[in-house]
Short mmCIF file of C-alpha atoms and ligand atoms in Angstrom, two decimals:
data_model
loop_
_atom_site.label_atom_id
_atom_site.label_comp_id
_atom_site.label_asym_id
_atom_site.label_seq_id
_atom_site.Cartn_x
_atom_site.Cartn_y
_atom_site.Cartn_z
CA MET A 1426 22.85 -38.66 -96.04
CA ALA A 1427 19.77 -36.44 -96.25
CA ASP A 1428 17.33 -37.29 -99.00
CA THR A 1429 17.38 -33.87 -100.69
CA LEU A 1430 18.65 -32.58 -103.88
CA THR A 1431 20.63 -29.31 -103.77
CA VAL A 1432 19.83 -26.92 -106.68
CA LYS A 1433 21.75 -23.95 -107.66
CA ASP A 1434 20.07 -21.34 -109.58
CA ASN A 1435 23.04 -19.86 -111.86
CA ARG A 1436 20.88 -16.92 -112.75
CA THR A 1437 20.53 -15.79 -109.30
CA GLY A 1438 23.29 -17.66 -107.44
CA LYS A 1439 20.53 -18.71 -104.94
CA GLN A 1440 20.51 -22.49 -103.72
CA TYR A 1441 17.57 -24.49 -102.91
CA GLU A 1442 17.16 -27.77 -100.82
CA ILE A 1443 14.38 -30.06 -102.59
CA PRO A 1444 13.24 -33.05 -100.72
CA ILE A 1445 13.38 -36.45 -102.39
CA SER A 1446 10.94 -39.02 -101.41
CA ASP A 1447 10.28 -42.33 -103.31
CA GLY A 1448 13.00 -41.30 -105.66
CA THR A 1449 10.96 -38.32 -106.75
CA ILE A 1450 11.04 -34.56 -106.34
CA PRO A 1451 7.92 -32.67 -105.92
CA ALA A 1452 7.37 -30.64 -108.99
CA SER A 1453 5.71 -27.88 -106.99
CA ALA A 1454 9.16 -27.25 -105.19
CA LEU A 1455 10.44 -25.99 -108.57
CA ARG A 1456 8.01 -23.01 -108.40
CA GLU A 1457 9.98 -21.63 -105.39
CA ILE A 1458 13.04 -21.04 -107.71
CA LYS A 1459 12.21 -17.73 -109.28
CA VAL A 1460 14.56 -14.80 -110.64
CA ASP A 1461 12.45 -12.21 -108.86
CA ASP A 1462 8.91 -11.93 -107.17
CA GLU A 1463 7.11 -11.32 -110.43
CA ASP A 1464 8.54 -14.66 -112.01
CA PHE A 1465 6.11 -17.45 -112.26
CA GLY A 1466 8.71 -19.84 -110.85
CA LEU A 1467 10.45 -22.83 -112.53
CA MET A 1468 8.51 -25.70 -114.24
CA SER A 1469 9.68 -29.06 -115.59
CA TYR A 1470 9.18 -29.89 -119.25
CA ASP A 1471 8.02 -33.43 -119.80
CA PRO A 1472 6.23 -33.98 -123.20
CA ALA A 1473 4.50 -37.45 -123.19
CA TYR A 1474 5.19 -37.58 -119.20
CA LYS A 1475 8.33 -39.76 -119.95
CA ASN A 1476 9.59 -38.95 -116.65
CA THR A 1477 6.93 -37.66 -114.45
CA ALA A 1478 4.96 -39.59 -112.06
CA SER A 1479 1.44 -38.34 -111.97
CA CYS A 1480 0.09 -40.03 -109.12
CA ARG A 1481 0.81 -42.28 -106.27
CA SER A 1482 -0.83 -45.83 -106.93
CA ALA A 1483 -0.89 -49.08 -104.90
CA ILE A 1484 -2.53 -51.05 -107.91
CA THR A 1485 0.25 -52.43 -110.15
CA PHE A 1486 3.89 -52.64 -110.46
CA ILE A 1487 6.05 -52.83 -113.39
CA ASP A 1488 9.87 -53.11 -113.58
CA GLY A 1489 10.39 -52.65 -117.24
CA GLU A 1490 14.06 -53.30 -117.16
CA LYS A 1491 13.62 -56.78 -115.54
CA GLY A 1492 10.21 -57.56 -117.44
CA ILE A 1493 7.99 -57.74 -114.09
CA LEU A 1494 4.53 -57.12 -113.69
CA ARG A 1495 2.50 -57.51 -110.52
CA TYR A 1496 -1.03 -56.81 -109.47
CA ARG A 1497 -1.33 -55.79 -105.88
CA GLY A 1498 2.03 -57.56 -105.43
CA TYR A 1499 0.92 -60.78 -106.98
CA PRO A 1500 3.20 -61.74 -110.00
CA ILE A 1501 1.15 -61.88 -113.39
CA GLU A 1502 2.47 -65.42 -113.99
CA GLN A 1503 0.84 -66.81 -110.68
CA LEU A 1504 -2.30 -64.97 -111.46
CA ALA A 1505 -2.50 -66.18 -115.05
CA GLU A 1506 -1.96 -69.76 -113.86
CA GLN A 1507 -3.98 -69.85 -110.78
CA SER A 1508 -6.68 -67.19 -110.64
CA SER A 1509 -9.64 -66.15 -112.83
CA PHE A 1510 -10.59 -62.85 -114.29
CA LEU A 1511 -13.30 -61.90 -112.00
CA GLU A 1512 -11.01 -62.77 -109.01
CA VAL A 1513 -8.22 -60.47 -110.58
CA SER A 1514 -10.79 -57.75 -110.81
CA TYR A 1515 -11.70 -57.99 -107.24
CA LEU A 1516 -7.97 -57.92 -106.32
CA LEU A 1517 -7.42 -54.96 -108.43
CA LEU A 1518 -10.46 -52.99 -107.22
CA LYS A 1519 -10.24 -53.86 -103.48
CA GLY A 1520 -6.65 -54.65 -102.97
CA GLU A 1521 -6.62 -58.13 -101.47
CA LEU A 1522 -7.68 -61.47 -102.89
CA PRO A 1523 -11.12 -62.41 -101.95
CA ASN A 1524 -11.94 -65.30 -99.52
CA GLN A 1525 -14.39 -67.81 -101.07
CA SER A 1526 -17.45 -66.04 -99.89
CA GLU A 1527 -16.48 -62.57 -100.84
CA LEU A 1528 -15.79 -64.12 -104.35
CA ASP A 1529 -19.05 -66.04 -104.57
CA THR A 1530 -20.83 -62.54 -103.66
CA TRP A 1531 -18.82 -60.83 -106.23
CA VAL A 1532 -19.34 -63.22 -109.00
CA ASP A 1533 -23.03 -63.36 -108.28
CA LYS A 1534 -23.36 -59.56 -108.44
CA ILE A 1535 -21.63 -59.23 -111.60
CA THR A 1536 -23.40 -62.17 -113.27
CA HIS A 1537 -26.76 -60.63 -112.22
CA HIS A 1538 -25.90 -57.14 -113.77
CA THR A 1539 -24.92 -58.50 -117.32
CA TYR A 1540 -28.07 -57.43 -118.87
CA VAL A 1541 -28.46 -53.85 -120.56
CA HIS A 1542 -31.39 -51.75 -121.20
CA GLN A 1543 -33.33 -52.69 -124.33
CA TYR A 1544 -33.02 -49.31 -125.59
CA MET A 1545 -29.33 -49.77 -126.11
CA ILE A 1546 -30.31 -51.94 -129.00
CA GLN A 1547 -31.66 -48.71 -130.63
CA ALA A 1548 -28.33 -47.04 -130.18
CA MET A 1549 -26.65 -49.89 -131.57
CA GLU A 1550 -29.07 -49.83 -134.63
CA GLY A 1551 -28.04 -46.13 -134.97
CA PHE A 1552 -24.45 -47.49 -136.31
CA LYS A 1553 -23.56 -48.35 -139.93
CA TRP A 1554 -23.29 -52.34 -139.55
CA ASP A 1555 -19.66 -52.17 -140.66
CA ALA A 1556 -18.56 -49.25 -138.45
CA HIS A 1557 -15.26 -50.03 -136.36
CA ALA A 1558 -16.31 -51.98 -133.50
CA MET A 1559 -14.21 -49.74 -131.14
CA GLY A 1560 -15.99 -46.59 -132.49
CA LYS A 1561 -19.31 -48.24 -131.36
CA LEU A 1562 -18.00 -49.36 -127.81
CA VAL A 1563 -16.76 -45.80 -126.96
CA SER A 1564 -20.21 -44.47 -128.00
CA LEU A 1565 -22.18 -47.27 -126.12
CA LEU A 1566 -20.00 -46.49 -123.00
CA GLY A 1567 -21.13 -42.89 -123.23
CA THR A 1568 -24.66 -44.06 -123.95
CA LEU A 1569 -24.93 -46.29 -120.84
CA SER A 1570 -24.25 -43.33 -118.90
CA THR A 1571 -27.72 -41.79 -119.89
CA PHE A 1572 -29.29 -44.58 -118.28
CA TYR A 1573 -27.54 -44.09 -114.84
CA GLU A 1574 -27.93 -40.51 -113.87
CA ASP A 1575 -26.85 -41.34 -110.31
CA SER A 1576 -23.60 -42.50 -111.44
CA LYS A 1577 -22.33 -38.94 -111.45
CA ASN A 1578 -22.35 -38.92 -107.62
CA VAL A 1579 -18.84 -40.18 -107.89
CA ARG A 1580 -18.00 -39.34 -104.27
CA ASN A 1581 -20.47 -41.66 -102.91
CA ALA A 1582 -18.69 -44.87 -102.36
CA ALA A 1583 -21.95 -47.05 -102.55
CA VAL A 1584 -22.91 -45.49 -105.90
CA ARG A 1585 -19.39 -46.04 -107.07
CA ASP A 1586 -19.41 -49.62 -106.17
CA GLU A 1587 -22.83 -50.22 -107.88
CA HIS A 1588 -21.59 -48.70 -111.14
CA ILE A 1589 -18.19 -50.55 -111.03
CA ILE A 1590 -20.06 -53.84 -110.77
CA LYS A 1591 -22.61 -52.79 -113.63
CA ILE A 1592 -19.59 -51.84 -115.77
CA ILE A 1593 -17.78 -54.86 -115.43
CA ALA A 1594 -20.89 -57.11 -115.97
CA LYS A 1595 -22.04 -55.01 -118.97
CA MET A 1596 -18.79 -54.73 -121.06
CA PRO A 1597 -18.99 -58.28 -122.43
CA THR A 1598 -22.67 -57.82 -123.36
CA ILE A 1599 -22.07 -54.40 -125.24
CA ALA A 1600 -18.90 -55.93 -126.90
CA ALA A 1601 -20.65 -58.82 -127.87
CA TRP A 1602 -23.38 -57.07 -129.25
CA CYS A 1603 -20.99 -54.84 -131.31
CA PHE A 1604 -19.77 -57.99 -132.75
CA ARG A 1605 -23.29 -59.50 -133.57
CA HIS A 1606 -24.27 -55.97 -135.15
CA MET A 1607 -21.31 -56.33 -137.43
CA GLN A 1608 -22.34 -59.60 -138.54
CA GLY A 1609 -26.08 -58.94 -139.06
CA ARG A 1610 -26.92 -61.59 -136.62
CA PRO A 1611 -29.45 -61.22 -133.84
CA TYR A 1612 -28.37 -60.24 -130.16
CA ILE A 1613 -27.78 -63.00 -127.85
CA TYR A 1614 -28.90 -62.30 -124.08
CA PRO A 1615 -26.62 -63.36 -121.27
CA ASP A 1616 -26.65 -66.84 -119.79
CA ASN A 1617 -26.27 -66.75 -116.15
CA GLY A 1618 -25.12 -70.43 -115.83
CA LEU A 1619 -21.96 -69.64 -117.65
CA SER A 1620 -18.56 -68.16 -116.60
CA TYR A 1621 -17.65 -64.58 -117.28
CA ALA A 1622 -15.65 -65.81 -120.34
CA GLY A 1623 -18.14 -68.39 -121.19
CA ASN A 1624 -21.06 -66.18 -121.35
CA PHE A 1625 -19.24 -63.75 -123.54
CA MET A 1626 -18.63 -66.70 -125.91
CA ASN A 1627 -22.29 -67.41 -125.91
CA MET A 1628 -23.18 -64.01 -126.63
CA LEU A 1629 -20.74 -64.00 -129.46
CA PHE A 1630 -21.13 -67.30 -131.16
CA ARG A 1631 -24.37 -68.80 -130.23
CA MET A 1632 -26.58 -69.78 -133.22
CA ALA A 1633 -29.67 -71.92 -133.15
CA GLU A 1634 -28.53 -74.29 -130.30
CA PRO A 1635 -30.72 -74.41 -127.35
CA GLN A 1636 -27.71 -74.00 -124.93
CA TYR A 1637 -24.40 -72.75 -125.86
CA LYS A 1638 -21.33 -74.84 -124.41
CA PRO A 1639 -18.11 -72.96 -124.59
CA ASP A 1640 -15.09 -75.05 -125.68
CA PRO A 1641 -13.30 -75.21 -122.18
CA ALA A 1642 -9.71 -74.69 -123.72
CA ILE A 1643 -10.97 -71.48 -125.46
CA GLU A 1644 -13.06 -70.35 -122.44
CA LYS A 1645 -9.89 -70.66 -120.30
CA ALA A 1646 -7.78 -68.93 -122.63
CA LEU A 1647 -10.06 -65.91 -123.09
CA ASP A 1648 -10.16 -65.82 -119.27
CA VAL A 1649 -6.19 -65.83 -119.12
CA LEU A 1650 -6.02 -63.11 -121.73
CA PHE A 1651 -8.47 -61.12 -119.73
CA ILE A 1652 -6.25 -61.50 -116.74
CA LEU A 1653 -3.10 -60.39 -118.67
CA HIS A 1654 -4.96 -57.07 -120.13
CA ALA A 1655 -6.61 -56.22 -116.78
CA ASP A 1656 -4.30 -53.48 -115.72
CA HIS A 1657 -1.07 -51.96 -116.81
CA GLU A 1658 -0.50 -48.95 -114.37
CA GLN A 1659 -0.35 -45.35 -116.00
CA ASN A 1660 -0.58 -46.09 -119.66
CA CYS A 1661 -2.34 -43.80 -122.17
CA SER A 1662 -5.79 -45.22 -121.88
CA THR A 1663 -5.59 -45.22 -118.01
CA SER A 1664 -4.16 -41.81 -117.71
CA ALA A 1665 -7.17 -40.79 -120.00
CA ALA A 1666 -9.47 -42.41 -117.55
CA ARG A 1667 -7.76 -40.62 -114.36
CA ALA A 1668 -7.57 -37.23 -116.28
CA VAL A 1669 -11.27 -37.19 -117.31
CA GLY A 1670 -12.45 -38.69 -114.23
CA SER A 1671 -10.73 -36.04 -112.26
CA ALA A 1672 -13.24 -33.76 -113.58
CA GLU A 1673 -15.70 -35.69 -111.48
CA THR A 1674 -17.34 -37.06 -114.86
CA ASP A 1675 -19.22 -40.45 -114.32
CA PRO A 1676 -17.35 -43.69 -114.65
CA TYR A 1677 -19.06 -44.54 -117.96
CA CYS A 1678 -17.90 -41.34 -119.78
CA SER A 1679 -14.47 -41.52 -118.06
CA LEU A 1680 -14.23 -44.97 -119.35
CA ALA A 1681 -15.52 -44.11 -122.97
CA ALA A 1682 -12.55 -41.47 -122.79
CA ALA A 1683 -10.24 -44.32 -121.77
CA ALA A 1684 -11.71 -46.74 -124.54
CA ALA A 1685 -11.12 -43.82 -127.12
CA ALA A 1686 -7.38 -43.60 -126.05
CA LEU A 1687 -7.11 -47.49 -126.30
CA TYR A 1688 -8.38 -47.48 -129.77
CA GLY A 1689 -5.20 -45.88 -131.07
CA PRO A 1690 -2.86 -48.05 -133.13
CA LEU A 1691 0.10 -47.28 -130.90
CA HIS A 1692 -1.81 -48.52 -127.86
CA GLY A 1693 -4.67 -51.09 -128.03
CA GLY A 1694 -4.99 -50.90 -131.64
CA ALA A 1695 -1.37 -52.56 -131.93
CA ASN A 1696 -2.69 -56.05 -132.01
CA GLU A 1697 -4.82 -55.26 -134.91
CA ALA A 1698 -2.08 -53.76 -136.65
CA VAL A 1699 0.24 -56.78 -135.92
CA LEU A 1700 -2.16 -58.90 -137.87
CA ARG A 1701 -2.37 -56.79 -140.75
CA MET A 1702 1.32 -56.56 -140.78
CA LEU A 1703 1.60 -60.38 -140.60
CA GLU A 1704 -0.90 -60.60 -143.48
CA GLU A 1705 0.89 -58.03 -145.55
CA ILE A 1706 4.05 -59.90 -145.16
CA GLY A 1707 2.38 -62.97 -146.32
CA ASN A 1708 5.20 -65.53 -146.41
CA LEU A 1709 8.68 -65.96 -144.75
CA GLY A 1710 10.52 -64.91 -147.76
CA ASN A 1711 9.25 -61.27 -147.48
CA ILE A 1712 10.55 -60.94 -143.95
CA PRO A 1713 14.16 -59.72 -144.76
CA GLY A 1714 12.73 -57.11 -147.12
CA PHE A 1715 10.32 -56.05 -144.35
CA ILE A 1716 12.89 -55.82 -141.57
CA GLU A 1717 15.03 -53.70 -143.95
CA GLY A 1718 12.12 -51.31 -144.41
CA VAL A 1719 11.84 -51.23 -140.59
CA LYS A 1720 15.49 -50.46 -140.21
CA ASN A 1721 15.14 -47.91 -142.82
CA ARG A 1722 12.51 -46.27 -140.73
CA GLU A 1723 9.93 -46.66 -143.47
CA ARG A 1724 7.62 -48.41 -140.95
CA ARG A 1725 7.39 -50.04 -137.50
CA LEU A 1726 7.48 -53.60 -136.42
CA MET A 1727 4.11 -53.51 -134.79
CA GLY A 1728 3.80 -55.58 -131.51
CA PHE A 1729 7.53 -54.68 -130.66
CA GLY A 1730 8.91 -52.24 -128.19
CA HIS A 1731 7.28 -50.64 -125.26
CA ARG A 1732 7.63 -47.37 -123.28
CA VAL A 1733 8.08 -49.13 -120.16
CA TYR A 1734 9.43 -52.60 -120.88
CA LYS A 1735 12.98 -52.58 -122.00
CA ASN A 1736 12.87 -56.62 -121.91
CA TYR A 1737 10.52 -59.38 -122.89
CA ASP A 1738 7.06 -58.26 -121.78
CA PRO A 1739 5.91 -60.81 -119.44
CA ARG A 1740 2.53 -61.09 -120.69
CA ALA A 1741 3.87 -61.85 -124.23
CA ARG A 1742 5.67 -64.86 -122.58
CA ILE A 1743 2.49 -66.36 -121.31
CA ILE A 1744 0.50 -65.56 -124.38
CA LYS A 1745 3.12 -67.30 -126.77
CA LYS A 1746 2.50 -70.39 -124.70
CA LEU A 1747 -1.23 -69.93 -124.50
CA ALA A 1748 -1.19 -69.59 -128.41
CA HIS A 1749 -0.09 -73.27 -128.65
CA GLU A 1750 -2.94 -74.45 -126.53
CA VAL A 1751 -5.37 -72.53 -128.54
CA PHE A 1752 -4.05 -73.77 -131.71
CA ALA A 1753 -4.37 -77.25 -130.55
CA VAL A 1754 -7.97 -76.58 -130.61
CA THR A 1755 -8.61 -74.55 -133.50
CA GLY A 1756 -5.61 -75.60 -135.71
CA LYS A 1757 -2.31 -73.76 -136.26
CA ASN A 1758 -2.70 -70.10 -137.37
CA PRO A 1759 -0.73 -70.09 -140.49
CA LEU A 1760 0.63 -66.56 -139.64
CA LEU A 1761 2.30 -67.91 -136.57
CA GLU A 1762 5.29 -69.08 -138.70
CA ILE A 1763 5.70 -65.75 -139.79
CA ALA A 1764 5.35 -64.22 -136.27
CA LEU A 1765 8.00 -66.71 -134.72
CA GLU A 1766 10.60 -66.01 -137.48
CA LEU A 1767 10.03 -62.06 -137.34
CA GLU A 1768 10.68 -62.50 -133.54
CA LYS A 1769 13.76 -64.66 -134.15
CA ILE A 1770 15.30 -62.27 -136.58
CA ALA A 1771 14.43 -59.21 -134.49
CA LEU A 1772 15.84 -60.43 -131.37
CA ASN A 1773 19.18 -61.20 -133.00
CA ASP A 1774 19.35 -57.97 -135.01
CA GLU A 1775 21.55 -55.09 -133.68
CA PHE A 1776 18.83 -52.55 -134.68
CA PHE A 1777 16.19 -54.02 -132.23
CA VAL A 1778 18.87 -55.14 -129.73
CA GLU A 1779 20.40 -51.71 -129.39
CA ARG A 1780 16.94 -50.22 -128.84
CA LYS A 1781 15.88 -52.86 -126.35
CA LEU A 1782 12.86 -53.76 -128.64
CA TYR A 1783 11.27 -56.94 -127.54
CA PRO A 1784 7.62 -58.38 -128.22
CA ASN A 1785 4.92 -56.60 -126.36
CA VAL A 1786 1.63 -58.20 -125.33
CA ASP A 1787 -0.05 -57.52 -128.67
CA PHE A 1788 2.63 -59.50 -130.80
CA TYR A 1789 0.89 -62.94 -130.26
CA SER A 1790 -2.59 -61.98 -128.82
CA GLY A 1791 -3.89 -61.21 -132.28
CA LEU A 1792 -3.18 -64.71 -133.65
CA ILE A 1793 -5.05 -66.19 -130.73
CA TYR A 1794 -7.99 -63.83 -131.40
CA GLN A 1795 -7.94 -64.47 -135.14
CA SER A 1796 -7.65 -68.42 -134.62
CA ILE A 1797 -10.83 -68.04 -132.20
CA GLY A 1798 -12.83 -66.31 -134.98
CA PHE A 1799 -12.54 -62.58 -134.24
CA PRO A 1800 -11.79 -60.10 -137.18
CA VAL A 1801 -9.01 -57.71 -136.68
CA GLU A 1802 -11.30 -54.66 -135.97
CA PHE A 1803 -12.46 -56.43 -132.90
CA PHE A 1804 -9.13 -57.14 -131.15
CA PRO A 1805 -9.21 -53.77 -129.30
CA VAL A 1806 -12.61 -54.53 -128.02
CA LEU A 1807 -11.16 -57.59 -126.43
CA PHE A 1808 -8.71 -55.70 -124.85
CA ALA A 1809 -10.95 -53.08 -123.57
CA ILE A 1810 -13.28 -55.44 -121.89
CA PRO A 1811 -10.60 -56.57 -119.07
CA ARG A 1812 -9.00 -53.21 -118.97
CA ALA A 1813 -12.15 -51.82 -117.74
CA ALA A 1814 -11.45 -53.33 -114.35
CA GLY A 1815 -8.04 -51.61 -114.30
CA TRP A 1816 -9.54 -48.42 -115.42
CA LEU A 1817 -11.99 -48.53 -112.67
CA ALA A 1818 -9.54 -49.56 -110.07
CA GLN A 1819 -7.43 -46.58 -110.93
CA TRP A 1820 -10.33 -44.11 -111.39
CA GLN A 1821 -11.53 -45.10 -107.88
CA GLU A 1822 -7.88 -44.75 -106.43
CA MET A 1823 -7.60 -41.18 -108.14
CA LEU A 1824 -10.92 -40.28 -106.54
CA MET A 1825 -9.96 -41.35 -103.06
CA ASP A 1826 -6.55 -39.76 -103.15
CA PRO A 1827 -6.47 -36.44 -101.09
CA GLU A 1828 -3.51 -35.41 -103.20
CA GLN A 1829 -5.21 -35.44 -106.59
CA LYS A 1830 -7.16 -32.60 -108.13
CA ILE A 1831 -8.72 -31.96 -111.57
CA ALA A 1832 -5.77 -32.80 -114.09
CA ARG A 1833 -4.28 -29.77 -115.66
CA PRO A 1834 -0.90 -29.71 -117.10
CA MET A 1835 1.07 -26.45 -117.70
CA GLN A 1836 2.43 -25.53 -121.07
CA ILE A 1837 5.31 -23.59 -122.44
CA TYR A 1838 3.77 -20.93 -124.66
CA THR A 1839 5.30 -20.70 -127.92
CA GLY A 1840 3.04 -18.43 -129.87
CA ALA A 1841 3.01 -14.76 -131.05
CA GLY A 1842 3.22 -12.09 -128.41
CA GLU A 1843 0.30 -9.53 -128.11
CA ARG A 1844 -0.74 -8.07 -131.40
CA ALA A 1845 -3.75 -6.03 -132.63
CA TYR A 1846 -6.38 -7.56 -134.69
CA VAL A 1847 -6.14 -7.00 -138.37
CA PRO A 1848 -9.35 -5.96 -140.12
CA MET A 1849 -10.17 -8.32 -143.24
CA ASP A 1850 -9.36 -5.58 -145.77
CA LYS A 1851 -5.77 -5.18 -144.25
CA ARG A 1852 -4.77 -8.94 -144.37
N1 LIG B 209 9.48 -50.87 -134.82
C1 LIG B 209 10.91 -50.23 -135.00
N2 LIG B 209 11.42 -49.45 -134.39
C2 LIG B 209 10.94 -49.17 -133.08
C3 LIG B 209 9.76 -49.77 -132.72
C4 LIG B 209 9.22 -50.55 -133.56
N3 LIG B 209 7.92 -51.26 -133.23
N4 LIG B 209 9.51 -49.07 -131.51
C5 LIG B 209 10.59 -48.22 -131.16
N5 LIG B 209 11.34 -48.29 -132.17
C6 LIG B 209 12.54 -47.47 -132.32
C7 LIG B 209 12.33 -46.03 -132.70
O1 LIG B 209 12.37 -45.74 -133.95
C8 LIG B 209 13.29 -45.21 -131.84
O2 LIG B 209 14.43 -45.49 -132.57
P1 LIG B 209 15.56 -44.08 -132.49
O3 LIG B 209 15.92 -43.77 -131.18
O4 LIG B 209 16.57 -44.43 -133.48
O5 LIG B 209 14.94 -42.91 -132.98
C9 LIG B 209 13.32 -46.19 -130.62
O6 LIG B 209 13.15 -47.42 -130.95
C10 LIG B 209 12.60 -45.68 -129.35
O7 LIG B 209 11.23 -45.55 -129.78
P2 LIG B 209 10.21 -44.43 -129.22
O8 LIG B 209 9.14 -44.33 -130.18
O9 LIG B 209 11.05 -43.28 -128.80
O10 LIG B 209 9.66 -45.33 -127.98
P3 LIG B 209 8.36 -45.05 -127.51
O11 LIG B 209 8.59 -45.31 -125.81
O12 LIG B 209 7.86 -43.40 -127.65
O13 LIG B 209 7.33 -45.85 -128.04
C11 LIG B 209 5.72 -47.55 -128.59
C12 LIG B 209 6.90 -46.99 -127.54
C13 LIG B 209 4.74 -46.63 -128.99
C14 LIG B 209 5.13 -48.61 -128.04
C15 LIG B 209 6.75 -48.00 -129.81
O14 LIG B 209 7.70 -49.02 -129.34
C16 LIG B 209 5.67 -48.51 -130.94
O15 LIG B 209 5.36 -47.78 -131.95
N6 LIG B 209 5.62 -50.04 -131.17
C17 LIG B 209 4.82 -50.63 -132.25
C18 LIG B 209 3.32 -50.34 -131.72
C19 LIG B 209 2.93 -51.40 -130.48
O16 LIG B 209 3.28 -52.48 -130.56
N7 LIG B 209 2.15 -50.76 -129.56
C20 LIG B 209 1.73 -51.67 -128.35
C21 LIG B 209 2.24 -51.27 -127.19
S1 LIG B 209 1.90 -52.23 -126.02
C22 LIG B 209 0.41 -51.53 -125.49
O17 LIG B 209 -0.16 -50.36 -125.75
C23 LIG B 209 -0.56 -52.47 -124.80
#
């Protein structure tokens, strides 16, 4: 059986053979379907790209029905258990797991690019101290591009590699400094003797102690959370990175655009929204009323539902387990009880079952973040740090893909036809 789709245009009676490969038809083939030579040709209409593949990608595989997530073929569960965030970043960017010497070189390079230009502090000081940390992060990513003029040579592989390392290295520094700025505390400089997550904790939490020693359980938990958030194929922020990057914008500004997309409450801002929701519910007795409100469409159960997963998000399962390990150190987060009860009720309620709404990555991550001592407005920043590795891997893949061009969707024009300008005194 040929891998083709036969389409008959009932307007003209003409028949077309459209090739099918990888379960997909090329949208450009539709353009051949015309009523006459003047006709532009058929387009597909797909708001929010719900059924449109915008690229070929070899980075992340998701089977939303089965709840499977793999980076470069490796199951997320195995990576979370056995790998480290920097090793996973290497895997995402280069396609293969590094050998020991490749990993050592990679970690060494990232460790030695964590400092940012001192003038970044002046940029930071321009913000109101209580401004949202994501607004600051978006701006600071753009600001970094002003220090690295050469980063716009995006077609040069060596330049790309250099700035990929710089971005992964500097994300924790600018993120931690946003945190310190919020608290009115002095900025802490990177400590090269610590791990990626350990150094991040040092820049966040160190006070007067001569050397900061991260709690190993929290350090490990942060590293696992970084692995789980590192990539998630063509989500809203990654699509933003690819779209902006397709104009050959430098990687700092492309990632600023991605971070801006991540900021939204329907995307990376959801963990913040989950915590606010749990705090608002306040106690177990308020849960039934809250669920009724969700079913009456007065509100959404934040941290539930996903565009792709129609099953338990595999990351949520790992995070739920991780939460108990963190609480063993920090003490139990009192909101955990509310979250567990909400999950139990929702998973057994027809409304959620019918719509295949399950906990997503954000449902439990906020509880961990809060227990470690992060304010809710900092949660999306914690998401952005590791996701930078995924954004960069996808940005690089887009640039190297000969089929890609500047992103430029079509539209169905629904506005007025041509009309003559009306002078002010005639309106
Ligand atoms: N609470 C209540 N109902 C929901 C929820 C929810 N969290 N999510 C979806 N639904 C319902 C919708 O009302 C809709 O019902 P209907 O068919 O009767 O109208 C149905 O489920 C399908 O929902 P859509 O909005 O069409 O699904 P979509 O794929 O567009 O949205 C999204 C996915 C945005 C994640 C949505 O589930 C949501 O808003 N969830 C809450 C926010 C959240 O947790 N976001 C984090 C996502 S993970 C991430 O970005 C890292």
